[in-house]
Amino acid sequence: MKLLRHGPPGAERAGALDGQGRPRDLSLLVEDITPQWLSPDKLRALAAIDLERMPLLPADTRLGPPVGGVRQCIAIGLNYRDHAREAALEAPTEPIVFNKAVTALAGPNDELPLPPGSTATDWEIELAVVMGTAARRVPASQALSHVAGYCLANDVSERDWQLRRNGQWTKGKSFDGFGPLGPWLVTCDEIPDPQALPLQLALNGTVMQRGSTADMIFPVAHLVAYLSSFMTLQPGDVVLTGTPAGVGMGRQPPRYLHRGDVLTLDGAVLGTQRQRVA
């Protein structure tokens, strides 16, 4: 099942893709896709809806982040071996954890606003994990049972604020619009193995990142178990799992985003994103 949210920012409503990949409006039955709709029982109820009887959405309908009411967005740094190499850093022995403000979350095709004066805004295609049930000190063998599903993400990063402004990475990761998410949430029944997903990002039509979640240093089950060892993960929490090589900072010379640039992201079953830098 592929769940989505549609409508203007702040007023999104529930939707889903039907069997032919067409977006349908679920708001007559479910107002919004929020954390309380991500439990196994609620997901089964959503899966039982006859989507063919739900209204089709117009082709130009805006899509928002596929989950509303997100409590926190947690991110993992340097979780691909090739990305650690391009950053000239040792592969971590434990996950590097930081927070990304939930106010950064945006729709998958929303314009990407450059922060005032920014000359070092960068891209990072990632697999996002969305929690379905609370996870507190869970073993890796049980971790995926707490996940509602997965979606595509762009962990946009302002490198000067991230690395040179005397603070945690959160500073460079949390500007408005710096967290495009979606286009939809793919439930776990459609992705039995989150370590077998291709990821590709192109800038103005030129491929910059091409990788696979198989190359993660710490797989999804390990990350959920690790995070739950020192915090309780709640339904709707979003975990960004790291990016493969090919970010702008790693190029020689570095290539950062400018107004008018267009990013296109492809995650196969996770769908596609397109952001124009505004």
XYZ file of N, CA and C in Angstrom, residues 19-168:
450
model
N -4.552 0.427 -7.571
C -3.781 -0.641 -8.200
C -3.163 -0.264 -9.523
N -3.666 0.811 -10.155
C -3.091 1.286 -11.421
C -2.135 2.462 -11.208
N -1.799 2.734 -9.945
C -0.875 3.813 -9.650
C -1.474 5.198 -9.723
N -2.809 5.291 -9.644
C -3.482 6.589 -9.709
C -3.789 7.082 -8.295
N -3.533 8.375 -8.016
C -3.780 8.890 -6.664
C -5.272 9.080 -6.412
N -5.724 8.614 -5.250
C -7.124 8.709 -4.859
C -7.247 9.502 -3.559
N -8.377 10.154 -3.396
C -8.673 10.936 -2.194
C -9.394 10.047 -1.183
N -8.812 9.913 0.025
C -9.425 9.104 1.084
C -10.120 9.951 2.143
N -10.171 11.266 1.957
C -10.571 12.133 3.059
C -12.044 11.993 3.444
N -12.876 11.349 2.605
C -14.245 11.070 3.018
C -14.296 10.041 4.142
N -13.262 9.193 4.216
C -13.202 8.145 5.238
C -12.148 8.422 6.298
N -11.023 9.007 5.885
C -9.902 9.270 6.790
C -9.454 10.705 6.536
N -9.476 11.530 7.549
C -9.170 12.945 7.336
C -7.731 13.160 6.918
N -6.795 12.476 7.584
C -5.378 12.718 7.328
C -4.587 11.477 7.718
N -3.394 11.326 7.128
C -2.477 10.242 7.500
C -1.593 10.776 8.622
N -1.950 10.443 9.844
C -1.248 10.915 11.037
C -0.715 9.715 11.807
N 0.121 9.940 12.822
C 0.734 8.806 13.527
C -0.248 7.761 14.032
N -1.442 8.165 14.443
C -2.382 7.174 14.972
C -2.913 6.232 13.899
N -2.685 6.553 12.618
C -3.111 5.678 11.530
C -2.002 4.736 11.059
N -0.904 4.668 11.785
C 0.251 3.881 11.338
C 0.427 2.567 12.085
N -0.445 2.266 13.033
C -0.364 0.993 13.739
C -0.786 -0.134 12.799
N -0.396 -1.370 13.068
C -0.795 -2.483 12.191
C -2.300 -2.580 11.986
N -3.093 -2.408 13.045
C -4.549 -2.501 12.910
C -5.087 -1.411 11.993
N -4.607 -0.190 12.176
C -5.086 0.916 11.351
C -4.643 0.754 9.889
N -3.434 0.263 9.680
C -2.979 0.049 8.304
C -3.809 -1.032 7.624
N -4.199 -2.060 8.363
C -5.075 -3.083 7.780
C -6.430 -2.481 7.408
N -6.932 -1.572 8.241
C -8.194 -0.915 7.926
C -8.073 -0.078 6.657
N -6.964 0.624 6.498
C -6.753 1.415 5.286
C -6.633 0.514 4.061
N -5.963 -0.617 4.226
C -5.778 -1.535 3.103
C -7.096 -2.158 2.654
N -8.087 -2.185 3.536
C -9.389 -2.781 3.204
C -10.281 -1.837 2.404
N -9.899 -0.570 2.263
C -10.717 0.394 1.522
C -10.714 0.047 0.035
N -11.881 0.073 -0.573
C -11.994 -0.128 -2.017
C -11.605 1.183 -2.711
N -10.354 1.259 -3.124
C -9.844 2.510 -3.681
C -10.527 2.892 -4.988
N -11.035 1.920 -5.711
C -11.692 2.233 -6.979
C -12.949 3.082 -6.779
N -13.474 3.100 -5.569
C -14.678 3.891 -5.283
C -14.341 5.287 -4.749
N -13.059 5.545 -4.529
C -12.633 6.836 -4.008
C -12.349 7.806 -5.162
N -12.562 9.112 -4.943
C -12.353 10.081 -6.033
C -10.897 10.128 -6.492
N -10.732 10.233 -7.810
C -9.396 10.447 -8.363
C -8.950 11.880 -8.099
N -7.650 12.057 -7.880
C -7.105 13.396 -7.701
C -6.684 13.977 -9.043
N -6.875 15.273 -9.245
C -6.383 15.899 -10.485
C -4.883 15.728 -10.634
N -4.430 15.704 -11.876
C -3.012 15.457 -12.161
C -2.101 16.501 -11.537
N -2.599 17.733 -11.361
C -1.749 18.814 -10.854
C -1.856 18.985 -9.341
N -2.419 18.004 -8.637
C -2.586 18.115 -7.189
C -1.232 18.105 -6.490
N -1.043 19.059 -5.579
C 0.190 19.066 -4.787
C 0.181 17.910 -3.791
N 1.332 17.253 -3.651
C 1.522 16.229 -2.636
C 2.351 16.805 -1.498
N 1.948 16.527 -0.267
C 2.709 16.944 0.899
C 3.545 15.795 1.430
N 4.252 15.991 2.529
C 4.913 14.862 3.177
C 3.881 13.781 3.457
N 4.200 12.503 3.280
C 3.175 11.460 3.374
C 2.660 11.163 4.772
N 3.269 11.756 5.796
C 2.790 11.604 7.171
C 2.681 12.991 7.796
N 1.548 13.284 8.434
C 1.380 14.540 9.149
C 1.586 14.348 10.639
N 1.764 15.450 11.348
C 1.915 15.378 12.794
C 3.177 14.690 13.262
N 4.231 14.780 12.462
C 5.503 14.147 12.840
C 6.044 14.808 14.102
N 6.427 14.001 15.081
C 6.918 14.501 16.360
C 8.406 14.847 16.299
N 9.169 13.998 15.626
C 10.599 14.271 15.510
C 11.154 13.604 14.258
N 12.210 14.216 13.731
C 12.933 13.688 12.581
C 14.379 13.480 13.015
N 14.801 12.242 13.036
C 16.145 11.865 13.462
C 16.929 11.450 12.223
N 18.186 11.815 12.159
C 18.979 11.504 10.973
C 20.289 10.837 11.373
N 20.805 10.067 10.437
C 22.047 9.320 10.628
C 23.077 9.835 9.624
N 24.268 10.148 10.115
C 25.327 10.654 9.262
C 26.345 9.593 8.888
N 26.950 9.750 7.707
C 28.052 8.883 7.247
C 27.703 7.402 7.358
N 26.532 7.029 6.827
C 26.094 5.639 6.954
C 26.293 4.835 5.681
N 27.009 5.396 4.697
C 27.407 4.642 3.514
C 28.928 4.691 3.422
N 29.534 3.561 3.150
C 31.004 3.506 3.127
C 31.591 4.442 2.081
N 30.952 4.503 0.888
C 31.507 5.370 -0.154
C 31.365 6.849 0.204
N 30.310 7.204 0.945
C 30.144 8.601 1.364
C 31.181 8.970 2.429
N 31.479 8.044 3.339
C 32.524 8.309 4.329
C 33.868 8.530 3.633
N 34.130 7.746 2.591
C 35.394 7.908 1.860
C 35.462 9.246 1.157
N 34.360 9.663 0.517
C 34.415 10.937 -0.199
C 34.543 12.116 0.758
N 34.096 11.923 2.021
C 34.260 12.956 3.038
C 35.621 12.869 3.728
N 36.443 11.887 3.303
C 37.777 11.674 3.883
C 37.699 11.419 5.382
N 36.701 10.639 5.791
C 36.499 10.312 7.201
C 36.451 8.799 7.382
N 36.881 8.353 8.562
C 36.788 6.941 8.880
C 35.319 6.527 8.994
N 35.027 5.312 8.568
C 33.675 4.794 8.746
C 33.378 4.712 10.240
N 32.225 5.208 10.686
C 31.923 5.216 12.122
C 31.762 3.804 12.680
N 32.100 3.653 13.947
C 31.921 2.369 14.621
C 30.569 2.282 15.327
N 29.920 3.427 15.507
C 28.542 3.494 15.985
C 27.826 4.546 15.142
N 26.508 4.434 14.996
C 25.787 5.426 14.194
C 25.985 6.853 14.711
N 26.181 7.783 13.775
C 26.235 9.214 14.082
C 24.808 9.742 14.004
N 24.323 10.316 15.092
C 22.915 10.693 15.208
C 22.799 12.208 15.370
N 21.868 12.798 14.635
C 21.552 14.211 14.833
C 20.066 14.413 14.554
N 19.554 15.573 14.909
C 18.149 15.894 14.687
C 17.986 16.867 13.534
N 16.892 16.726 12.839
C 16.495 17.657 11.788
C 15.136 18.205 12.204
N 14.960 19.504 12.198
C 13.711 20.097 12.660
C 12.546 19.615 11.808
N 11.409 19.309 12.456
C 10.243 18.864 11.696
C 9.704 19.988 10.810
N 10.026 21.233 11.131
C 9.599 22.345 10.291
C 10.322 22.370 8.946
N 11.378 21.562 8.807
C 12.076 21.454 7.528
C 11.338 20.554 6.543
N 10.432 19.700 7.035
C 9.766 18.739 6.163
C 8.911 19.458 5.122
N 8.929 18.920 3.905
C 8.226 19.549 2.787
C 7.696 18.465 1.865
N 6.846 18.881 0.934
C 6.349 17.957 -0.072
C 7.455 17.559 -1.037
N 7.278 16.444 -1.731
C 8.350 15.918 -2.592
C 8.687 16.792 -3.786
N 7.740 17.617 -4.218
C 7.971 18.442 -5.406
C 7.865 19.929 -5.105
N 7.882 20.294 -3.830
C 7.854 21.709 -3.466
C 9.142 22.396 -3.905
N 9.053 23.698 -4.137
C 10.274 24.447 -4.418
C 11.206 24.391 -3.208
N 12.502 24.391 -3.486
C 13.516 24.319 -2.439
C 14.109 25.718 -2.243
N 13.778 26.399 -1.141
C 14.277 27.766 -0.953
C 15.709 27.782 -0.418
N 16.564 28.534 -1.085
C 17.923 28.731 -0.561
C 17.871 29.667 0.643
N 18.594 29.354 1.720
C 18.673 30.303 2.840
C 19.337 31.601 2.387
N 19.000 32.725 3.005
C 19.603 34.004 2.631
C 21.136 33.944 2.689
N 21.764 34.325 1.599
C 23.219 34.372 1.551
C 23.907 33.040 1.405
N 23.160 31.943 1.253
C 23.784 30.620 1.192
C 24.577 30.428 -0.097
N 25.792 29.895 0.059
C 26.609 29.502 -1.088
C 27.039 28.046 -0.993
N 26.460 27.298 -0.042
C 26.909 25.914 0.173
C 25.751 24.980 0.525
N 24.624 25.144 -0.181
C 23.492 24.246 0.030
C 23.656 23.013 -0.848
N 23.483 21.843 -0.254
C 23.847 20.559 -0.850
C 22.655 19.613 -0.828
N 22.757 18.542 -1.565
C 21.710 17.523 -1.686
C 22.162 16.215 -1.026
N 21.201 15.390 -0.590
C 21.493 14.058 -0.051
C 20.248 13.187 -0.195
N 20.231 12.305 -1.181
C 19.120 11.374 -1.316
C 19.213 10.303 -0.226
N 18.067 9.959 0.380
C 18.089 9.013 1.498
C 16.810 8.175 1.539
N 16.925 7.030 2.175
C 15.774 6.236 2.577
C 15.305 6.734 3.934
N 14.004 7.042 4.026
C 13.423 7.440 5.303
C 12.583 6.300 5.850
N 12.695 6.086 7.155
C 11.931 5.067 7.871
C 10.884 5.785 8.708
N 9.645 5.324 8.647
C 8.558 5.918 9.434
C 8.069 4.877 10.433
N 8.101 5.236 11.710
C 7.726 4.299 12.758
C 6.204 4.138 12.819
N 5.776 2.899 13.119
C 4.356 2.614 13.227
C 3.885 2.359 14.647
N 4.766 1.791 15.466
C 4.465 1.552 16.877
C 5.666 1.974 17.706
N 5.432 2.234 18.985
C 6.504 2.688 19.867
C 7.585 1.617 19.982
N 8.844 2.050 19.973
C 9.983 1.139 20.099
C 10.870 1.626 21.234
N 11.018 0.796 22.252
C 11.849 1.141 23.410
C 12.710 -0.072 23.762
N 14.011 0.063 23.553
C 14.979 -0.999 23.815
C 14.578 -2.302 23.113
N 14.350 -2.217 21.801
C 13.993 -3.408 21.038
C 15.248 -4.019 20.424
N 15.330 -5.341 20.334
C 16.467 -5.969 19.652
C 16.336 -5.811 18.145
N 17.452 -5.911 17.442
C 17.438 -5.755 15.988
C 16.540 -6.787 15.330
N 16.443 -7.970 15.927
C 15.616 -9.027 15.346
C 14.135 -8.673 15.329
N 13.716 -7.731 16.179
C 12.314 -7.330 16.242
C 12.089 -5.893 15.746
N 13.144 -5.216 15.368
C 13.051 -3.782 15.095
C 12.112 -3.471 13.935
N 12.172 -4.233 12.850
C 11.373 -3.899 11.674
C 9.882 -4.078 11.916
N 9.505 -4.842 12.931
C 8.078 -5.002 13.240
C 7.476 -3.720 13.797
N 8.309 -2.761 14.190
C 7.834 -1.481 14.703
C 7.749 -0.418 13.609
N 8.138 -0.762 12.390
C 8.167 0.194 11.277
C 6.863 0.128 10.499
N 6.281 1.287 10.198
C 5.061 1.344 9.376
C 5.397 1.259 7.898
N 6.489 1.908 7.491
C 6.846 1.903 6.084
C 8.028 2.804 5.798
N 8.240 3.031 4.510
C 9.435 3.719 4.046
C 9.066 4.749 2.985
N 9.887 5.784 2.885
C 9.680 6.773 1.825
C 11.016 7.370 1.412
N 10.970 8.090 0.308
C 12.142 8.762 -0.237
C 12.312 10.110 0.447
N 13.558 10.506 0.665
C 13.822 11.782 1.334
C 15.029 12.453 0.692
N 15.058 13.772 0.816
C 16.226 14.567 0.446
C 16.655 15.330 1.696
N 17.768 14.916 2.280
C 18.286 15.576 3.483
C 19.128 16.770 3.059
N 18.462 17.827 2.625
C 19.164 19.022 2.142
C 19.993 19.610 3.283
N 21.193 20.072 2.946
C 22.166 20.478 3.970
C 22.881 21.754 3.557
N 22.890 22.742 4.447
C 23.685 23.946 4.219
C 25.031 23.737 4.915
N 26.088 23.497 4.127
C 27.350 23.009 4.688
C 28.057 24.040 5.571
N 27.956 25.323 5.251
C 28.590 26.312 6.127
C 27.966 26.267 7.520
N 26.626 26.255 7.585
C 25.959 26.179 8.881
C 26.205 24.832 9.554
N 26.326 23.778 8.763
C 26.527 22.448 9.339
C 27.916 22.290 9.960
N 28.941 22.815 9.279
C 30.316 22.481 9.646
C 31.126 23.644 10.200
N 30.696 24.878 9.958
C 31.559 26.012 10.294
C 30.920 27.004 11.249
N 29.744 26.696 11.759
C 29.052 27.653 12.614
C 29.041 27.230 14.077
N 30.042 26.431 14.447
C 30.309 26.141 15.866
C 29.110 25.484 16.558
N 28.656 24.383 15.983
C 27.538 23.700 16.613
C 27.285 22.348 15.994
N 26.178 21.713 16.368
C 25.816 20.411 15.840
C 25.336 20.521 14.391
